[in-house]
Short mmCIF file of C-alpha atoms in Angstrom, two decimals:
data_model
loop_
_atom_site.label_atom_id
_atom_site.label_comp_id
_atom_site.label_asym_id
_atom_site.label_seq_id
_atom_site.Cartn_x
_atom_site.Cartn_y
_atom_site.Cartn_z
CA MET Y 23 146.15 25.23 19.44
CA ARG Y 24 145.00 23.76 22.58
CA LEU Y 25 142.49 21.11 22.15
CA VAL Y 26 140.28 19.38 24.12
CA HIS Y 27 139.40 15.97 23.08
CA LEU Y 28 135.45 15.16 23.10
CA ASP Y 29 135.61 11.33 22.69
CA LEU Y 30 132.03 10.44 22.71
CA LYS Y 31 131.90 6.66 22.53
CA GLY Y 32 128.45 5.91 23.99
CA ALA Y 33 128.44 8.59 26.45
CA ALA Y 34 127.77 11.64 24.59
CA PRO Y 35 126.68 15.03 26.18
CA ARG Y 36 123.43 16.47 25.20
CA VAL Y 37 123.96 19.60 22.97
CA SER Y 38 122.16 21.62 25.72
CA TYR Y 39 124.82 20.88 27.91
CA LEU Y 40 127.83 21.70 25.40
CA GLU Y 41 125.96 24.93 25.33
CA LYS Y 42 127.54 25.66 28.83
CA VAL Y 43 130.30 23.92 28.53
CA PHE Y 44 132.07 25.59 25.41
CA PRO Y 45 132.13 28.73 26.89
CA LEU Y 46 133.79 27.47 30.17
CA LEU Y 47 136.45 25.93 27.89
CA SER Y 48 137.40 28.97 26.01
CA GLN Y 49 137.51 30.75 29.24
CA LEU Y 50 140.01 28.52 30.56
CA GLY Y 51 142.08 28.45 27.56
CA ALA Y 52 140.99 25.75 24.93
CA ASN Y 53 141.03 27.11 21.44
CA GLY Y 54 140.00 24.09 20.01
CA ILE Y 55 137.72 20.96 20.07
CA LEU Y 56 138.80 17.80 18.63
CA ILE Y 57 135.17 15.51 18.21
CA GLU Y 58 135.54 12.05 17.92
CA TYR Y 59 132.07 11.11 17.09
CA GLU Y 60 132.01 7.39 16.60
CA ASP Y 61 128.38 6.10 16.58
CA MET Y 62 126.98 9.82 17.57
CA PHE Y 63 127.26 11.02 13.91
CA PRO Y 64 124.26 11.10 11.66
CA PHE Y 65 125.56 8.72 9.29
CA THR Y 66 123.01 8.31 6.18
CA GLY Y 67 122.67 5.79 3.45
CA GLU Y 68 124.52 2.85 3.40
CA LEU Y 69 126.15 4.01 6.64
CA GLU Y 70 123.11 4.34 8.62
CA ILE Y 71 123.72 0.89 10.49
CA LEU Y 72 126.60 2.68 12.11
CA LYS Y 73 124.62 5.30 14.26
CA SER Y 74 123.39 5.00 17.66
CA PRO Y 75 119.86 5.21 18.66
CA TYR Y 76 120.62 8.48 20.42
CA ALA Y 77 122.93 9.85 17.64
CA TYR Y 78 123.22 13.52 17.07
CA SER Y 79 120.83 14.80 14.22
CA GLU Y 80 122.53 17.13 11.45
CA GLU Y 81 120.95 19.93 13.17
CA ASP Y 82 123.09 19.18 16.39
CA ILE Y 83 126.24 18.89 14.30
CA GLU Y 84 125.47 22.35 13.10
CA ARG Y 85 124.53 23.71 16.10
CA ILE Y 86 127.75 22.49 17.95
CA GLN Y 87 129.94 24.07 14.96
CA GLN Y 88 127.73 27.23 15.72
CA LEU Y 89 128.52 27.30 19.30
CA ALA Y 90 132.23 26.51 18.79
CA GLU Y 91 132.72 29.47 16.63
CA LEU Y 92 130.71 31.69 19.03
CA HIS Y 93 133.31 30.74 21.69
CA LYS Y 94 136.18 31.00 19.41
CA LEU Y 95 137.14 27.00 19.52
CA GLU Y 96 137.94 25.42 16.14
CA VAL Y 97 136.61 22.26 15.51
CA VAL Y 98 138.59 19.31 14.38
CA PRO Y 99 136.50 16.20 13.52
CA LEU Y 100 138.33 12.99 14.17
CA VAL Y 101 137.57 9.94 12.13
CA GLN Y 102 139.29 6.40 12.95
CA THR Y 103 140.59 5.12 9.89
CA PHE Y 104 142.65 1.76 11.07
CA GLY Y 105 142.19 0.95 14.86
CA HIS Y 106 139.57 1.69 17.26
CA VAL Y 107 136.86 0.65 14.88
CA GLU Y 108 134.68 -1.55 16.88
CA PHE Y 109 131.66 0.85 16.34
CA ILE Y 110 132.17 -0.31 12.64
CA LEU Y 111 133.37 -3.80 12.51
CA LYS Y 112 130.89 -5.12 15.41
CA HIS Y 113 128.35 -5.24 12.60
CA GLU Y 114 127.79 -8.21 10.81
CA LYS Y 115 127.58 -6.30 7.36
CA TYR Y 116 131.53 -5.25 7.90
CA GLN Y 117 133.00 -8.35 9.88
CA HIS Y 118 134.96 -9.27 6.76
CA LEU Y 119 136.71 -6.11 7.09
CA ARG Y 120 138.42 -7.17 10.13
CA GLU Y 121 142.36 -7.84 10.15
CA VAL Y 122 141.50 -10.86 12.77
CA GLU Y 123 138.12 -12.46 12.06
CA ARG Y 124 137.44 -12.74 15.74
CA PHE Y 125 138.39 -9.22 16.84
CA PRO Y 126 136.52 -6.08 15.88
CA ASN Y 127 139.41 -3.85 16.96
CA SER Y 128 141.22 -2.94 13.30
CA PHE Y 129 141.02 -2.92 9.84
CA ASN Y 130 142.08 -5.65 7.30
CA PRO Y 131 144.09 -2.99 5.01
CA HIS Y 132 144.37 -5.55 2.12
CA VAL Y 133 140.67 -5.63 1.45
CA PRO Y 134 139.61 -3.04 -1.30
CA ASP Y 135 136.20 -2.57 0.61
CA THR Y 136 138.22 -1.33 3.64
CA LEU Y 137 139.37 2.02 1.78
CA ALA Y 138 136.04 2.18 0.08
CA LEU Y 139 134.20 2.17 3.47
CA LEU Y 140 136.58 4.81 4.76
CA LYS Y 141 136.20 7.06 1.90
CA SER Y 142 132.45 6.91 2.46
CA ILE Y 143 132.85 7.72 6.30
CA LEU Y 144 135.49 10.40 5.88
CA SER Y 145 133.26 12.22 2.91
CA GLN Y 146 130.15 12.40 5.30
CA VAL Y 147 131.86 13.70 8.28
CA ILE Y 148 133.99 16.22 6.32
CA ASP Y 149 131.02 17.44 4.36
CA LYS Y 150 129.34 18.21 7.62
CA HIS Y 151 132.20 20.26 8.92
CA LYS Y 152 132.95 22.63 5.78
CA HIS Y 153 134.47 25.28 7.84
CA SER Y 154 137.16 23.02 9.44
CA THR Y 155 140.81 23.47 8.46
CA TRP Y 156 141.86 20.27 10.13
CA ILE Y 157 140.58 16.54 10.00
CA HIS Y 158 142.31 13.97 12.44
CA ILE Y 159 142.71 10.21 10.99
CA GLY Y 160 143.13 8.65 14.34
CA ALA Y 161 145.40 5.73 13.31
CA ASP Y 162 146.58 4.71 17.02
CA GLU Y 163 146.52 1.56 18.56
CA VAL Y 164 145.75 -0.60 15.70
CA PHE Y 165 145.86 -3.98 17.45
CA ASN Y 166 146.52 -7.32 15.89
CA LEU Y 167 148.04 -5.65 12.79
CA GLY Y 168 150.13 -8.29 10.87
CA GLU Y 169 148.26 -11.42 12.44
CA GLY Y 170 145.42 -11.81 9.75
CA MET Y 171 146.32 -14.22 6.65
CA ASP Y 172 146.23 -11.30 4.15
CA SER Y 173 148.70 -9.27 6.04
CA LYS Y 174 151.03 -12.12 6.48
CA ASN Y 175 150.87 -13.12 2.60
CA TRP Y 176 151.50 -9.34 2.05
CA MET Y 177 154.34 -9.15 4.13
CA SER Y 178 155.92 -12.24 2.70
CA HIS Y 179 155.23 -11.41 -1.04
CA ASN Y 180 156.55 -7.70 -0.47
CA ARG Y 181 159.51 -8.50 1.88
CA GLY Y 182 157.81 -6.09 4.13
CA ASP Y 183 156.86 -5.62 7.79
CA THR Y 184 153.86 -4.30 9.94
CA GLY Y 185 155.65 -1.07 9.87
CA THR Y 186 155.61 -0.81 6.03
CA MET Y 187 152.22 -2.15 5.92
CA TYR Y 188 150.74 0.46 8.31
CA LEU Y 189 152.41 3.24 6.33
CA LYS Y 190 151.06 1.95 3.07
CA HIS Y 191 147.33 2.10 4.18
CA ILE Y 192 147.88 5.36 5.80
CA LYS Y 193 149.27 7.24 2.66
CA GLU Y 194 146.05 5.74 0.73
CA VAL Y 195 143.81 7.38 3.39
CA LEU Y 196 145.89 10.62 3.17
CA ALA Y 197 145.98 10.38 -0.69
CA PHE Y 198 142.08 10.56 -0.70
CA ILE Y 199 142.11 13.49 1.34
CA THR Y 200 144.65 15.60 -0.15
CA THR Y 201 143.02 14.85 -3.71
CA GLN Y 202 139.35 15.18 -2.69
CA TYR Y 203 139.83 18.14 -0.12
CA ARG Y 204 142.47 20.34 -1.26
CA GLY Y 205 143.72 22.74 1.78
CA LEU Y 206 142.33 20.58 4.49
CA ARG Y 207 145.20 19.38 6.72
CA ALA Y 208 145.51 16.02 8.39
CA LEU Y 209 146.31 15.05 11.99
CA MET Y 210 147.06 11.36 13.62
CA TRP Y 211 148.41 10.05 16.57
CA ASP Y 212 152.13 9.03 16.49
CA ASP Y 213 152.15 5.82 18.78
CA MET Y 214 152.46 3.61 15.88
CA LEU Y 215 154.87 5.86 13.93
CA ARG Y 216 157.46 5.44 16.72
CA LYS Y 217 157.47 1.59 16.42
CA ILE Y 218 158.50 2.12 12.72
CA SER Y 219 162.05 2.42 11.93
CA VAL Y 220 163.48 5.85 10.83
CA GLY Y 221 164.83 3.86 7.64
CA ALA Y 222 161.23 2.86 6.64
CA LEU Y 223 159.67 6.37 7.33
CA ARG Y 224 162.53 7.82 5.21
CA GLY Y 225 161.65 5.43 2.54
CA GLU Y 226 164.74 3.63 2.54
CA ARG Y 227 162.31 0.59 2.44
CA ARG Y 228 160.47 1.63 -0.37
CA LEU Y 229 156.55 1.14 -0.72
CA GLN Y 230 154.99 -0.19 -3.65
CA GLY Y 231 152.53 1.96 -5.32
CA HIS Y 232 149.63 0.71 -7.57
CA HIS Y 233 152.18 0.95 -10.46
CA GLY Y 234 155.12 -0.79 -8.96
CA THR Y 235 156.94 2.56 -8.17
CA GLY Y 236 158.16 3.59 -4.67
CA THR Y 237 157.41 6.66 -3.03
CA ASP Y 238 159.06 8.05 0.26
CA LEU Y 239 157.75 9.26 3.65
CA ALA Y 240 159.60 11.72 5.73
CA PRO Y 241 160.10 10.72 9.24
CA PRO Y 242 158.61 12.80 12.15
CA GLU Y 243 160.83 14.73 14.64
CA LEU Y 244 159.80 12.87 17.83
CA PRO Y 245 158.78 14.59 20.95
CA PRO Y 246 159.44 13.48 24.46
CA GLN Y 247 157.04 10.47 25.48
CA LYS Y 248 155.31 12.77 27.82
CA PRO Y 249 154.80 16.37 27.63
CA PRO Y 250 156.37 18.64 30.31
CA GLU Y 251 154.21 19.79 33.33
CA LEU Y 252 151.64 17.23 33.07
CA ALA Y 253 151.75 13.88 35.49
CA GLU Y 254 151.80 10.78 33.33
CA GLY Y 255 148.99 8.65 34.21
CA ASP Y 256 146.63 5.88 32.78
CA ALA Y 257 143.54 5.97 34.84
CA SER Y 258 141.43 2.82 35.10
CA PRO Y 259 138.45 2.35 32.41
CA ALA Y 260 136.36 2.18 35.57
CA THR Y 261 137.33 5.34 37.19
CA ALA Y 262 133.99 6.58 38.10
CA GLY Y 263 135.04 9.62 40.74
CA PRO Y 264 136.65 13.08 40.64
CA THR Y 265 140.05 12.80 39.61
CA ALA Y 266 142.99 15.46 40.01
CA LEU Y 267 144.89 14.60 36.87
CA PRO Y 268 142.95 12.43 34.22
CA GLY Y 269 144.52 9.52 32.60
CA HIS Y 270 145.65 10.18 28.91
CA ARG Y 271 146.68 7.81 26.10
CA PRO Y 272 150.60 8.24 25.98
CA HIS Y 273 151.04 9.56 22.23
CA TRP Y 274 150.97 12.94 20.87
CA LEU Y 275 149.76 14.29 17.70
CA ALA Y 276 151.25 14.44 14.32
CA GLU Y 277 150.52 16.51 11.63
CA VAL Y 278 150.40 15.69 7.79
CA ARG Y 279 152.20 18.44 6.24
CA GLY Y 280 152.46 19.72 2.78
CA GLY Y 281 149.28 18.57 1.03
CA GLY Y 282 150.52 18.58 -2.58
CA THR Y 283 149.18 16.45 -5.36
CA PRO Y 284 150.26 13.01 -4.63
CA THR Y 285 152.63 11.38 -7.19
CA LEU Y 286 150.82 7.95 -7.08
CA PRO Y 287 147.37 6.69 -6.87
CA GLY Y 288 146.93 5.52 -3.53
CA ALA Y 289 150.13 7.12 -2.10
CA CYS Y 290 150.60 10.46 -0.42
CA ALA Y 291 153.77 12.45 -0.93
CA ALA Y 292 153.09 14.80 2.01
CA PRO Y 293 155.84 14.00 5.04
CA LEU Y 294 154.62 13.42 8.51
CA ALA Y 295 156.05 15.56 11.24
CA VAL Y 296 155.04 15.45 14.84
CA VAL Y 297 153.67 18.91 16.05
CA GLN Y 298 155.66 19.71 19.25
CA GLU Y 299 154.93 23.57 20.22
CA ALA Y 300 151.79 24.13 18.36
CA MET Y 301 149.44 21.86 19.73
CA ALA Y 302 148.31 20.36 23.16
CA TRP Y 303 145.75 17.68 23.80
CA LEU Y 304 143.52 17.17 26.84
CA VAL Y 305 140.83 14.26 26.91
CA PRO Y 306 137.97 13.59 29.38
CA LEU Y 307 137.37 10.14 27.92
CA CYS Y 308 134.05 8.66 27.89
CA ARG Y 309 135.51 4.91 27.56
CA TYR Y 310 138.68 3.43 26.70
CA ASP Y 311 137.02 1.71 23.61
CA HIS Y 312 133.47 0.95 22.34
CA TYR Y 313 133.14 -2.30 24.45
CA SER Y 314 134.73 -0.99 27.94
CA VAL Y 315 132.84 0.33 30.72
CA LEU Y 316 132.03 4.33 31.19
CA CYS Y 317 135.05 6.28 32.59
CA GLU Y 318 134.28 9.39 34.81
CA LEU Y 319 131.80 11.39 33.70
CA LEU Y 320 132.21 14.64 32.06
CA PRO Y 321 130.79 17.02 34.77
CA VAL Y 322 132.90 15.01 37.25
CA SER Y 323 136.27 15.49 35.32
CA ILE Y 324 135.64 19.36 34.60
CA PRO Y 325 137.96 20.12 37.47
CA SER Y 326 140.72 18.12 36.33
CA LEU Y 327 140.47 19.46 32.85
CA ALA Y 328 140.26 23.04 34.21
CA ILE Y 329 143.66 22.27 36.00
CA CYS Y 330 145.30 20.94 32.68
CA LEU Y 331 144.13 23.52 30.57
CA GLN Y 332 145.27 26.48 33.19
CA THR Y 333 148.36 24.82 33.47
CA LEU Y 334 149.22 24.55 29.82
CA VAL Y 335 148.33 28.33 29.55
CA ASN Y 336 150.31 29.59 32.29
CA GLY Y 337 153.41 26.82 31.83
CA GLY Y 338 152.92 25.36 35.16
CA PHE Y 339 150.64 24.75 37.93
CA THR Y 340 151.42 28.00 39.88
CA GLU Y 341 149.23 29.85 42.81
CA GLU Y 342 148.09 32.04 40.08
CA THR Y 343 146.94 28.99 38.09
CA LYS Y 344 145.10 27.55 40.92
CA ARG Y 345 143.50 30.89 42.00
CA LYS Y 346 142.22 31.20 38.23
CA VAL Y 347 140.60 27.57 38.60
CA LEU Y 348 138.98 28.28 41.89
CA ASP Y 349 137.89 31.40 40.76
CA VAL Y 350 136.24 30.01 37.19
CA LEU Y 351 134.80 26.76 39.06
CA GLY Y 352 133.54 28.47 42.31
CA PHE Y 353 135.50 26.44 44.51
CA GLN Y 354 137.12 27.50 47.83
CA SER Y 355 140.18 25.34 47.77
CA MET Y 356 141.54 22.07 46.19
CA GLN Y 357 143.96 19.34 47.32
CA LEU Y 358 145.39 17.72 44.28
CA GLU Y 359 146.97 14.69 46.28
CA GLN Y 360 143.99 14.15 47.72
CA SER Y 361 141.81 14.52 44.51
CA THR Y 362 139.32 16.69 46.15
CA CYS Y 363 137.60 20.39 45.97
CA GLU Y 364 136.00 21.99 48.46
CA GLY Y 365 133.09 24.16 48.07
CA ARG Y 366 129.75 24.23 45.91
CA GLY Y 367 130.95 24.91 42.57
CA ALA Y 368 129.39 26.93 40.07
CA PHE Y 369 130.26 25.16 36.63
CA PRO Y 370 128.07 23.40 34.48
CA GLY Y 371 127.16 19.90 36.01
CA ALA Y 372 128.62 20.59 39.57
CA GLU Y 373 125.15 19.19 41.32
CA VAL Y 374 126.55 15.65 39.48
CA TYR Y 375 130.09 16.25 40.35
CA HIS Y 376 129.30 16.48 44.07
CA MET Y 377 126.47 13.57 43.82
CA VAL Y 378 129.19 11.30 42.30
CA GLU Y 379 131.42 12.17 45.22
CA GLN Y 380 128.55 10.92 47.44
CA VAL Y 381 128.16 7.72 45.82
CA ASN Y 382 131.85 7.07 45.78
CA GLY Y 383 132.29 7.90 49.23
CA HIS Y 384 129.23 6.68 50.97
CA LEU Y 385 126.98 4.53 49.03
CA LYS Y 386 128.81 1.20 49.17
CA GLU Y 387 130.20 1.57 52.37
CA SER Y 388 126.84 2.70 54.17
CA ILE Y 389 124.96 -0.30 52.58
CA LEU Y 390 127.87 -2.99 53.47
CA LYS Y 391 128.03 -1.62 56.89
CA ALA Y 392 124.16 -2.06 57.28
CA LEU Y 393 123.74 -5.61 55.88
CA GLU Y 394 127.17 -6.99 57.41
CA GLU Y 395 127.60 -5.44 60.59
CA GLU Y 396 123.93 -5.48 62.27
CA SER Y 397 124.45 -8.72 64.18
CA ALA Y 398 120.24 -8.96 63.82
CA ILE Y 399 120.13 -9.47 60.27
CA LYS Y 400 123.17 -11.91 60.42
CA GLY Y 401 121.53 -13.95 63.09
CA TRP Y 402 117.94 -13.62 62.60
CA PHE Y 403 117.45 -12.61 58.93
CA SER Y 404 119.93 -14.63 56.68
CA PRO Y 405 119.75 -15.92 53.27
CA TYR Y 406 118.30 -19.00 54.78
CA HIS Y 407 115.58 -17.10 56.72
CA ARG Y 408 114.72 -15.04 53.90
CA LYS Y 409 114.30 -17.89 51.31
CA ARG Y 410 111.78 -19.35 53.50
CA LEU Y 411 110.11 -16.39 54.76
CA PHE Y 412 110.74 -17.48 58.30
CA GLY Y 413 111.55 -14.94 60.74
CA ASN Y 414 110.74 -13.32 64.50
CA PRO Y 415 109.11 -10.08 64.28
CA ARG Y 416 110.72 -9.07 67.32
CA ASN Y 417 113.98 -9.66 66.17
CA MET Y 418 113.30 -8.18 62.53
CA GLU Y 419 111.93 -4.88 64.34
CA SER Y 420 115.04 -4.20 66.04
CA PHE Y 421 117.01 -3.33 62.56
CA GLY Y 422 113.67 -2.76 60.41
CA SER Y 423 113.43 1.13 61.12
CA LYS Y 424 117.06 1.79 60.35
CA VAL Y 425 117.17 -0.35 57.27
CA LEU Y 426 114.15 1.14 55.78
CA LYS Y 427 115.20 4.79 56.58
CA LEU Y 428 118.66 4.00 54.85
CA HIS Y 429 116.88 2.56 52.02
CA GLU Y 430 114.42 5.65 51.75
CA ASP Y 431 117.30 8.14 51.72
CA TRP Y 432 119.20 6.25 49.11
CA GLU Y 433 116.51 6.07 46.98
CA SER Y 434 115.40 9.62 47.21
CA PHE Y 435 118.98 10.70 46.50
CA ILE Y 436 119.20 8.41 43.45
CA ARG Y 437 116.14 10.00 42.15
CA ASP Y 438 117.62 13.38 42.08
CA LEU Y 439 121.16 12.23 40.85
CA ARG Y 440 119.08 10.56 37.98
CA THR Y 441 117.32 13.79 37.30
CA HIS Y 442 120.47 15.69 37.08
CA LEU Y 443 122.34 13.00 35.05
CA GLU Y 444 119.49 13.15 32.48
CA ARG Y 445 119.77 16.94 31.89
CA VAL Y 446 123.49 15.99 30.73
CA TYR Y 447 123.26 12.70 28.93
CA PHE Y 448 120.95 10.72 26.93
CA PRO Y 449 118.99 7.79 28.81
CA ASP Y 450 121.17 4.69 27.57
CA THR Y 451 124.39 6.71 29.34
CA VAL Y 452 122.19 7.32 32.30
CA GLU Y 453 121.02 3.63 32.62
CA GLU Y 454 124.38 2.32 32.13
CA TRP Y 455 126.16 4.55 34.64
CA MET Y 456 123.45 3.48 37.23
CA GLU Y 457 123.79 -0.15 36.44
CA GLU Y 458 127.74 0.14 36.90
CA ASN Y 459 127.98 2.33 39.80
CA ILE Y 460 124.83 2.28 41.89
CA ASN Y 461 122.86 -1.00 41.24
CA PRO Y 462 125.49 -3.38 42.53
CA TYR Y 463 124.98 -2.05 46.07
CA LEU Y 464 121.90 -0.75 46.04
CA ASP Y 465 120.14 -3.86 44.81
CA GLN Y 466 121.41 -5.59 47.94
CA LEU Y 467 119.37 -3.08 49.93
CA ARG Y 468 116.47 -3.37 47.95
CA ASP Y 469 116.39 -7.11 48.07
CA LEU Y 470 116.80 -6.96 51.75
CA VAL Y 471 113.87 -4.48 52.40
CA ARG Y 472 111.75 -6.52 49.84
CA ASP Y 473 112.19 -9.53 51.96
CA TYR Y 474 111.55 -7.67 55.34
CA ARG Y 475 108.14 -6.30 54.01
#
């Protein structure tokens, strides 16, 4: 399986854009979509509080699966069950489920309400994906695990550590899945497993079940820390521009194999094993977590994603690989070292790709140059003059037409960019991207033009 991970944290594309992207992903070699909905899922009932105002509808979820099936892409829903649950624990209603009271990152595994909530969330997501044969339970980057008072007490009374505590919670989650949804296979990230001793994974440190009986968990066969052929990278959360190779979290997929009836309530006997050759994972991140700024936009990351997919398909980045990517994306050439592509591009969102390139390459530079290098502005239209509305028209006119033209050109450009962005994203994402990437510079020019007038 070659999965593209759609991490929809607060920057989900419209379904109308996915209609154009899915056939492209299939053409480039993907055969599955790993969908991390987070607050974009149409939760109902008690869970409705988790929904974004722009969450997909139930009809949208069905349409996404139809589109995936049409283009031979297997859908694997991802539900975080331990860490990366800020979208849940930020709500006052669920604050009591935090591992550490101050931080909304991770669940406290000792509060019964935690597992009850996870069962509700998993049920709603799985029930809307009846044709999926896999469920991904996340379980990566469980920050601050073991730092809460409940965890400290548990480790003290059970002579355990964070590893055994982690496994206990994961096995309870898996027990629910294997009993309620027979035949559904589970995946998880393996970064937390890497920190646990092989002895603990084998059950040499025996985990206590609900009736005081131990159960074993087989260790994974650990693959290399990074996949061959793909560059190791970790792009900044604020990466806004085109990138040749996307940053990716340094962990792999683990499959929960087996799926037989658990031997105990709350404990799953199915061993964990890392899938080495069966799966590859590519992710155009929306944001690193629920609270971080946006990463590069999906249309901007498509050339990078295309290169990675074709590299996986062909076992290396050959000339043939490069030619296929250029043909599919409609570029004339690409320079990986400079992270640039030449040509108009003919992929969904190519206009956004080029316009973001213009923003990254010229917006800040052109505005700062006009404001800081123009001697008449520095000498006759300083913040002091502007605050007191005091200036000589003769000197002001020497820079006025140039500044007004620059302002008019960028405002026109930004209107076009906004139009293209709104075809891909919901209004909140468009506004956030504008505020992060445009306004810090354009607002300076806007303020100067306002004072000039």
